[in-house]
């Protein structure tokens, strides 16, 4: 759960009967519409989206709950907790709780990201100047012009993100704005209404279920993929650190004692089933690798530096393989760490722009120069061609009107954001600068 450790005492205080009932009311307002629409329980969220997102959604409701006044003794849980137990908390913890008590959820567009340090966040609902937010973990995954729903709170003379942060797609953004129009706007108006702080305070739940509706719809649309054992297809990379003094030679000898391990190289093994399934293979569509003799590949093991990587395509196989490695290697390895990725995540990481093909052996500086020159030529031609996002006008035509310039800003931010989403920050695509296009179209002042 993405809740700061400074809130441990406050979360424990939530266990009191009067606060538990009040929280249930807020929790239902945040998640109830989506859970009812998809006919699922909150407990299903962890299975569908993962424990991290389940915790983040709980955190969205919890942070909103901290801002609410109820018809119970004390009125507000933060006020009551600090009154009774504030003496146990540090000055920073108390400042954080008080800031959360008065916080507002809003939608922000991020820019000027300094990984591990800070980010500029522009409020897309209330407007105003971008806020410099000091943030460690989120800045490592955020990309230029990403949209996020978050609470920005002042603590000790600087702004930080609260614990619950949701990344918004364009569809989720549209759903959110439609919800705000429906609740606070004029009938049939397409303009985003001016939302004051009191209204934004009441709208916190709309952020949560706009994100959840969009996410669940995307999940539901994906076909179920299974391996030939009938297990949900999910890539598991279990990394075992080698114990001190253990060599790769020691490890290789141990791996060769595991039933089903077939060595394909000095540091690589295929993990095969002991008996081919043959006619017992499931009739439903499945995804797996098998050799010509019918033996299926259940996974693989590779030695990389001071780690052993066990790679499988389901949680069930991962558990079995982990036990086999532990039994065979014992004290030669330490407690493993596991990375889990969905098919979608792997596809997103491996998708490349087919229009630009650079020899992998090319020196990095030359590759960057080649890619950047190709992009320069491609986008310079595009400036005089119709673009669907611009109403089939060319960028130069769109730049002549206020409405066109507004669309141009969204188009350019979209291009920058999609180009920045690369597996490596040093990727030639990720390092490309679009600033010259903003200057060429005379809209650099709108790039905020």
Coordinates of C-alpha atoms in Angstrom, one line a residue:
X1 CA 0.0 0.0 0.0
X2 CA 1.4 3.4 -1.0
X3 CA 0.8 5.1 2.4
X4 CA 3.6 6.9 4.1
X5 CA 5.0 5.2 7.2
X6 CA 4.3 8.4 9.1
X7 CA 0.6 7.4 9.1
X8 CA 0.9 4.1 10.9
X9 CA -0.6 5.5 14.2
X10 CA -3.4 7.2 12.3
X11 CA -4.2 4.0 10.4
X12 CA -4.3 2.0 13.6
X13 CA -6.7 4.7 15.1
X14 CA -9.0 4.0 12.1
X15 CA -9.8 0.7 13.9
X16 CA -12.1 2.4 16.3
X17 CA -15.8 1.7 15.6
X18 CA -16.9 5.2 14.9
X19 CA -14.2 5.8 12.4
X20 CA -14.5 2.4 10.8
X21 CA -18.1 3.1 9.9
X22 CA -17.3 6.5 8.5
X23 CA -14.5 5.2 6.4
X24 CA -16.8 2.5 5.0
X25 CA -19.1 5.3 3.7
X26 CA -16.2 7.0 1.9
X27 CA -14.7 3.8 0.6
X28 CA -18.1 2.8 -0.9
X29 CA -18.4 6.2 -2.6
X30 CA -14.9 5.8 -4.2
X31 CA -15.1 2.2 -5.4
X32 CA -18.7 1.2 -5.3
X33 CA -19.8 2.4 -8.7
X34 CA -17.0 0.5 -10.5
X35 CA -17.3 -2.6 -8.4
X36 CA -21.0 -2.8 -9.0
X37 CA -20.7 -2.1 -12.7
X38 CA -18.2 -5.0 -13.2
X39 CA -19.9 -7.2 -10.6
X40 CA -16.7 -7.8 -8.6
X41 CA -15.6 -7.4 -4.9
X42 CA -12.7 -5.2 -3.7
X43 CA -10.8 -8.4 -2.9
X44 CA -10.9 -9.2 -6.6
X45 CA -8.9 -6.1 -7.4
X46 CA -5.7 -7.5 -6.1
X47 CA -6.0 -10.6 -8.3
X48 CA -6.9 -8.5 -11.4
X49 CA -4.6 -5.6 -11.0
X50 CA -2.1 -6.6 -8.3
X51 CA -1.6 -5.8 -4.6
X52 CA 0.1 -2.5 -5.4
X53 CA -3.0 -1.0 -7.2
X54 CA -5.3 -2.5 -4.7
X55 CA -3.4 -0.6 -2.0
X56 CA -3.3 2.6 -4.0
X57 CA -7.1 2.5 -4.5
X58 CA -7.6 2.0 -0.7
X59 CA -5.2 4.9 -0.2
X60 CA -7.3 7.2 -2.5
X61 CA -10.4 6.5 -0.3
X62 CA -8.3 6.8 2.9
X63 CA -6.8 10.2 2.0
X64 CA -10.2 11.6 1.1
X65 CA -11.6 10.2 4.4
X66 CA -8.9 12.2 6.3
X67 CA -10.3 15.5 4.8
X68 CA -13.9 14.8 5.8
X69 CA -15.9 16.0 8.8
X70 CA -18.5 13.5 10.3
X71 CA -21.3 13.7 12.9
X72 CA -19.3 11.8 15.5
X73 CA -17.2 12.8 18.5
X74 CA -14.2 14.6 17.3
X75 CA -15.6 15.3 13.8
X76 CA -12.4 14.7 11.9
X77 CA -10.1 11.7 12.5
X78 CA -6.9 13.7 12.0
X79 CA -8.0 16.4 14.5
X80 CA -9.1 13.8 17.0
X81 CA -6.0 11.7 16.6
X82 CA -3.6 14.6 17.0
X83 CA -5.5 15.8 20.0
X84 CA -5.2 12.4 21.7
X85 CA -1.9 11.0 20.4
X86 CA -0.1 13.9 18.7
X87 CA 2.5 13.9 21.5
X88 CA 3.7 10.6 20.1
X89 CA 4.4 11.9 16.6
X90 CA 7.3 13.7 15.2
X91 CA 7.0 17.3 14.0
X92 CA 7.3 16.1 10.4
X93 CA 4.6 13.5 10.9
X94 CA 2.2 16.0 12.4
X95 CA 2.9 18.4 9.6
X96 CA 2.2 15.7 7.0
X97 CA -1.1 14.7 8.7
X98 CA -2.3 18.3 8.9
X99 CA -1.4 18.9 5.3
X100 CA -3.4 15.8 4.3
X101 CA -6.3 16.9 6.4
X102 CA -6.6 20.0 4.1
X103 CA -5.5 18.5 0.8
X104 CA -7.4 18.2 -2.5
X105 CA -7.1 15.6 -5.2
X106 CA -6.6 17.0 -8.7
X107 CA -5.3 16.1 -12.1
X108 CA -1.7 17.2 -12.9
X109 CA 0.4 17.2 -16.0
X110 CA 4.1 16.6 -15.2
X111 CA 7.2 18.0 -16.9
X112 CA 10.9 18.8 -16.2
X113 CA 11.3 15.5 -14.4
X114 CA 14.5 15.0 -12.4
X115 CA 14.6 11.2 -11.7
X116 CA 14.8 10.5 -8.0
X117 CA 14.4 14.1 -7.1
X118 CA 11.6 16.4 -8.4
X119 CA 9.0 17.2 -11.0
X120 CA 6.9 20.1 -12.1
X121 CA 3.2 19.5 -11.8
X122 CA 0.6 21.7 -13.6
X123 CA -3.0 21.5 -12.4
X124 CA -5.2 20.7 -15.4
X125 CA -8.4 21.6 -13.5
X126 CA -7.6 24.7 -11.4
X127 CA -4.9 26.1 -13.6
X128 CA -2.2 28.3 -12.1
X129 CA 1.6 28.0 -12.3
X130 CA 3.2 24.6 -12.2
X131 CA 4.3 23.4 -8.7
X132 CA 7.7 22.0 -8.0
X133 CA 7.2 18.7 -6.2
X134 CA 10.0 16.8 -4.5
X135 CA 9.5 13.1 -5.1
X136 CA 11.9 10.2 -5.1
X137 CA 10.2 7.0 -6.3
X138 CA 7.5 8.2 -8.7
X139 CA 9.9 10.4 -10.7
X140 CA 11.8 7.3 -11.8
X141 CA 8.8 6.0 -13.8
X142 CA 7.1 9.3 -14.8
X143 CA 7.5 10.6 -18.4
X144 CA 7.2 14.1 -19.8
X145 CA 3.6 15.2 -20.1
X146 CA 2.2 12.2 -18.2
X147 CA -1.1 12.9 -16.4
X148 CA -1.6 11.8 -12.8
X149 CA -4.3 12.2 -10.2
X150 CA -2.6 13.1 -6.9
X151 CA -2.7 15.2 -3.8
X152 CA 0.2 17.7 -3.5
X153 CA 0.8 18.7 0.1
X154 CA 3.2 21.2 1.7
X155 CA 5.5 19.7 4.3
X156 CA 8.5 21.4 5.9
X157 CA 8.7 24.2 3.3
X158 CA 8.4 22.0 0.3
X159 CA 5.7 20.2 -1.7
X160 CA 5.4 16.4 -1.9
X161 CA 3.0 14.0 -3.3
X162 CA 0.7 12.1 -0.9
X163 CA 0.8 8.3 -1.0
X164 CA -2.0 7.6 -3.5
X165 CA -1.1 8.5 -7.1
X166 CA -3.0 7.3 -10.2
X167 CA -1.6 7.5 -13.8
X168 CA -4.3 8.7 -16.1
X169 CA -4.7 7.6 -19.7
X170 CA -6.4 10.0 -22.2
X171 CA -9.6 7.9 -21.9
X172 CA -9.6 8.2 -18.1
X173 CA -9.0 11.9 -18.4
X174 CA -11.9 12.3 -20.7
X175 CA -14.1 10.2 -18.3
X176 CA -13.0 12.4 -15.4
X177 CA -13.7 15.7 -17.2
X178 CA -17.1 14.3 -18.3
X179 CA -17.9 13.5 -14.7
X180 CA -16.9 17.0 -13.6
X181 CA -19.1 18.5 -16.3
X182 CA -22.0 16.4 -15.3
X183 CA -21.8 17.3 -11.6
X184 CA -20.6 20.9 -11.7
X185 CA -21.1 22.1 -15.3
X186 CA -23.9 23.6 -17.3
X187 CA -26.2 21.2 -19.2
X188 CA -25.0 20.4 -22.7
X189 CA -21.8 22.4 -22.2
X190 CA -18.6 20.9 -23.6
X191 CA -16.4 23.2 -21.6
X192 CA -14.7 22.1 -18.4
X193 CA -16.5 24.0 -15.6
X194 CA -14.6 26.2 -13.2
X195 CA -14.3 24.1 -10.1
X196 CA -13.6 25.8 -6.8
X197 CA -11.8 24.1 -3.9
X198 CA -15.0 23.1 -2.1
X199 CA -16.3 21.4 -5.2
X200 CA -13.0 19.7 -5.9
X201 CA -13.1 18.4 -2.3
X202 CA -16.5 16.8 -3.0
X203 CA -15.3 15.4 -6.4
X204 CA -12.4 13.2 -5.0
X205 CA -14.4 10.0 -5.6
X206 CA -14.7 10.9 -9.3
X207 CA -11.0 10.6 -9.8
X208 CA -10.9 7.1 -8.3
X209 CA -13.7 5.5 -10.2
X210 CA -12.7 7.3 -13.5
X211 CA -9.4 5.6 -13.2
X212 CA -10.8 2.2 -12.1
X213 CA -13.5 2.1 -14.8
X214 CA -10.9 2.8 -17.5
X215 CA -8.4 0.2 -16.1
X216 CA -11.0 -2.5 -15.6
X217 CA -12.4 -1.9 -19.1
X218 CA -9.0 -2.4 -20.6
X219 CA -8.4 -5.6 -18.5
X220 CA -11.8 -7.0 -19.5
X221 CA -11.2 -6.4 -23.2
X222 CA -8.0 -8.4 -23.0
X223 CA -8.4 -12.1 -24.0
X224 CA -7.5 -14.5 -21.2
X225 CA -4.1 -16.1 -22.0
X226 CA -3.1 -19.3 -20.4
X227 CA -0.2 -21.8 -20.7
X228 CA -0.9 -25.4 -21.5
X229 CA -1.4 -26.3 -17.8
X230 CA -4.4 -23.9 -17.7
X231 CA -2.5 -21.4 -15.6
X232 CA -2.9 -17.6 -16.2
X233 CA 0.0 -16.4 -18.4
X234 CA 2.2 -14.1 -16.3
X235 CA 6.0 -13.7 -16.7
X236 CA 8.0 -14.4 -13.5
X237 CA 11.7 -13.7 -13.2
X238 CA 12.9 -15.1 -9.9
X239 CA 16.4 -13.8 -9.1
X240 CA 18.5 -15.7 -6.6
X241 CA 21.6 -13.8 -5.3
X242 CA 24.7 -16.1 -4.9
X243 CA 26.0 -16.5 -1.4
X244 CA 29.4 -15.0 -0.6
X245 CA 32.3 -17.2 -2.0
X246 CA 30.0 -19.2 -4.2
X247 CA 31.2 -19.5 -7.9
X248 CA 29.2 -19.9 -11.0
X249 CA 30.9 -23.4 -11.4
X250 CA 29.4 -24.4 -8.0
X251 CA 26.0 -23.2 -9.2
X252 CA 26.1 -25.0 -12.5
X253 CA 26.8 -28.3 -10.9
X254 CA 23.9 -27.9 -8.6
X255 CA 21.5 -26.9 -11.4
X256 CA 22.4 -30.0 -13.3
X257 CA 21.1 -32.2 -10.5
X258 CA 17.5 -30.7 -10.9
X259 CA 15.2 -33.1 -12.7
X260 CA 14.2 -31.8 -16.1
X261 CA 17.0 -29.3 -16.5
X262 CA 18.7 -29.5 -19.9
X263 CA 21.9 -27.5 -20.3
X264 CA 21.9 -25.5 -23.5
X265 CA 25.1 -23.5 -22.8
X266 CA 27.6 -22.8 -20.1
X267 CA 25.2 -20.6 -18.2
X268 CA 21.7 -21.5 -19.6
X269 CA 19.3 -24.4 -19.0
X270 CA 15.8 -25.2 -20.3
X271 CA 13.5 -26.7 -17.7
X272 CA 11.5 -29.4 -19.4
X273 CA 8.5 -31.5 -18.2
X274 CA 9.5 -35.0 -17.2
X275 CA 6.9 -36.6 -19.4
X276 CA 5.3 -35.1 -22.6
X277 CA 1.6 -34.4 -22.2
X278 CA 0.8 -35.7 -25.7
X279 CA -3.0 -36.3 -25.9
X280 CA -3.6 -34.9 -22.5
X281 CA -2.9 -31.4 -23.6
X282 CA -5.9 -29.1 -22.9
X283 CA -8.3 -28.4 -25.7
X284 CA -8.6 -24.7 -24.9
X285 CA -6.3 -22.1 -26.6
X286 CA -3.0 -22.0 -24.8
X287 CA 0.4 -20.5 -25.1
X288 CA 3.6 -22.6 -24.5
X289 CA 6.8 -23.7 -26.1
X290 CA 7.5 -27.4 -26.9
X291 CA 10.2 -29.3 -28.6
X292 CA 9.6 -31.7 -31.6
X293 CA 9.6 -34.7 -29.3
X294 CA 6.6 -33.2 -27.4
X295 CA 8.4 -32.1 -24.3
X296 CA 7.2 -28.7 -23.1
X297 CA 9.5 -26.0 -21.8
X298 CA 8.3 -25.1 -18.3
X299 CA 10.8 -22.4 -17.9
X300 CA 14.5 -21.6 -18.0
X301 CA 17.5 -20.8 -15.8
X302 CA 20.3 -18.5 -16.6
X303 CA 23.3 -17.4 -14.6
X304 CA 24.0 -13.7 -14.9
X305 CA 26.9 -12.3 -12.8
X306 CA 26.1 -12.9 -9.2
X307 CA 22.5 -13.9 -9.8
X308 CA 20.5 -16.9 -11.0
X309 CA 17.5 -16.1 -13.0
X310 CA 14.6 -18.6 -13.0
X311 CA 12.1 -17.5 -15.7
X312 CA 8.6 -19.1 -16.0
X313 CA 5.2 -18.0 -17.4
X314 CA 2.9 -18.6 -14.5
X315 CA 2.8 -18.2 -10.7
X316 CA 2.3 -22.0 -10.3
X317 CA 5.4 -22.9 -12.3
X318 CA 7.4 -20.1 -10.5
X319 CA 6.5 -21.6 -7.1
X320 CA 7.5 -25.2 -8.2
X321 CA 10.7 -24.0 -9.9
X322 CA 11.7 -21.9 -6.9
X323 CA 11.3 -24.9 -4.6
X324 CA 13.4 -27.0 -6.9
X325 CA 16.2 -24.4 -7.0
X326 CA 16.2 -24.0 -3.2
X327 CA 16.3 -27.8 -2.7
X328 CA 19.2 -28.2 -5.1
X329 CA 21.3 -25.3 -4.1
X330 CA 20.5 -24.8 -0.5
X331 CA 22.9 -22.3 1.2
X332 CA 24.6 -21.5 -2.1
X333 CA 21.9 -18.9 -2.8
X334 CA 20.2 -16.3 -0.7
X335 CA 16.5 -15.3 -0.5
X336 CA 15.2 -14.6 -4.0
X337 CA 13.4 -11.5 -5.4
X338 CA 10.6 -11.9 -8.0
X339 CA 9.6 -9.6 -10.8
X340 CA 6.2 -10.2 -12.3
X341 CA 5.0 -8.8 -15.6
X342 CA 1.9 -9.2 -17.7
X343 CA 1.8 -9.9 -21.4
X344 CA 0.8 -6.2 -21.9
X345 CA 3.8 -4.9 -20.0
X346 CA 6.2 -7.1 -21.9
X347 CA 4.7 -6.0 -25.2
X348 CA 4.9 -2.4 -24.2
X349 CA 8.6 -2.8 -23.2
X350 CA 9.5 -4.5 -26.4
X351 CA 7.5 -2.5 -28.9
X352 CA 9.8 -0.5 -31.2
X353 CA 9.2 2.1 -33.9
X354 CA 9.4 0.1 -37.1
X355 CA 10.0 3.3 -39.1
X356 CA 13.4 3.7 -37.5
X357 CA 15.7 0.7 -37.6
X358 CA 19.2 1.3 -36.2
X359 CA 21.9 -1.4 -36.2
X360 CA 22.4 -2.6 -32.6
X361 CA 26.1 -2.7 -33.1
X362 CA 26.3 1.0 -34.0
X363 CA 28.1 3.2 -31.4
X364 CA 25.6 5.0 -29.2
X365 CA 26.6 8.5 -30.3
X366 CA 26.3 7.6 -34.0
X367 CA 23.0 5.9 -33.4
X368 CA 21.6 8.9 -31.7
X369 CA 22.7 11.2 -34.5
X370 CA 21.1 9.0 -37.1
X371 CA 17.8 8.6 -35.3
X372 CA 17.6 12.3 -34.5
X373 CA 18.3 13.3 -38.1
X374 CA 15.6 10.8 -39.3
X375 CA 13.1 12.3 -36.8
X376 CA 14.0 15.8 -37.9
X377 CA 13.3 15.0 -41.5
X378 CA 10.1 13.1 -40.6
X379 CA 8.6 15.9 -38.5
X380 CA 9.7 18.7 -40.8
X381 CA 7.6 17.0 -43.6
X382 CA 4.7 16.5 -41.1
X383 CA 4.5 20.3 -40.5
X384 CA 2.9 20.7 -43.9
X385 CA 0.7 17.6 -43.9
X386 CA -2.8 17.0 -42.4
X387 CA -2.8 15.5 -38.9
X388 CA -6.0 13.8 -37.6
X389 CA -5.5 15.1 -34.1
X390 CA -5.5 18.6 -35.6
X391 CA -8.8 18.2 -37.4
X392 CA -6.9 17.1 -40.5
X393 CA -5.2 20.4 -40.7
X394 CA -1.4 20.7 -41.0
X395 CA 0.5 22.0 -37.9
X396 CA 1.3 25.2 -39.8
X397 CA -2.4 25.8 -40.5
X398 CA -3.4 24.9 -36.9
X399 CA -0.9 27.5 -35.6
X400 CA -2.8 30.3 -37.2
X401 CA -5.8 30.2 -34.8
X402 CA -6.3 30.1 -31.0
X403 CA -8.3 26.8 -31.2
X404 CA -5.7 25.3 -33.5
X405 CA -2.9 26.3 -31.2
X406 CA -4.7 24.6 -28.3
X407 CA -4.9 21.4 -30.4
X408 CA -1.2 21.8 -31.4
X409 CA -0.1 21.8 -27.8
X410 CA -2.0 18.6 -27.0
X411 CA -0.6 17.0 -30.2
X412 CA 3.0 17.9 -29.4
X413 CA 2.7 16.9 -25.8
X414 CA 1.3 13.6 -27.0
X415 CA 4.3 13.1 -29.3
X416 CA 6.8 13.9 -26.7
X417 CA 5.2 11.7 -24.1
X418 CA 5.0 8.7 -26.5
X419 CA 8.6 9.1 -27.6
X420 CA 9.8 9.4 -24.0
X421 CA 8.2 6.0 -23.1
X422 CA 11.2 3.9 -23.8
X423 CA 12.8 1.0 -21.8
X424 CA 16.0 3.0 -21.4
X425 CA 16.3 6.7 -20.8
X426 CA 19.4 6.7 -23.1
X427 CA 17.4 5.3 -26.0
X428 CA 18.0 7.6 -29.1
X429 CA 14.2 8.0 -29.4
X430 CA 13.9 9.0 -25.7
X431 CA 16.6 11.7 -26.0
X432 CA 15.0 13.4 -29.0
X433 CA 14.0 17.1 -28.4
X434 CA 10.8 18.5 -29.9
X435 CA 11.7 22.1 -28.8
X436 CA 12.6 23.1 -32.4
X437 CA 9.0 22.3 -33.5
X438 CA 7.5 24.5 -30.8
X439 CA 9.8 27.3 -31.9
X440 CA 9.1 26.7 -35.6
X441 CA 5.3 27.1 -35.0
X442 CA 5.9 30.1 -32.7
X443 CA 4.1 28.4 -29.7
X444 CA 7.1 27.9 -27.4
X445 CA 5.4 30.1 -24.8
X446 CA 2.6 27.6 -24.6
X447 CA 4.9 24.7 -23.7
X448 CA 4.2 24.7 -19.9

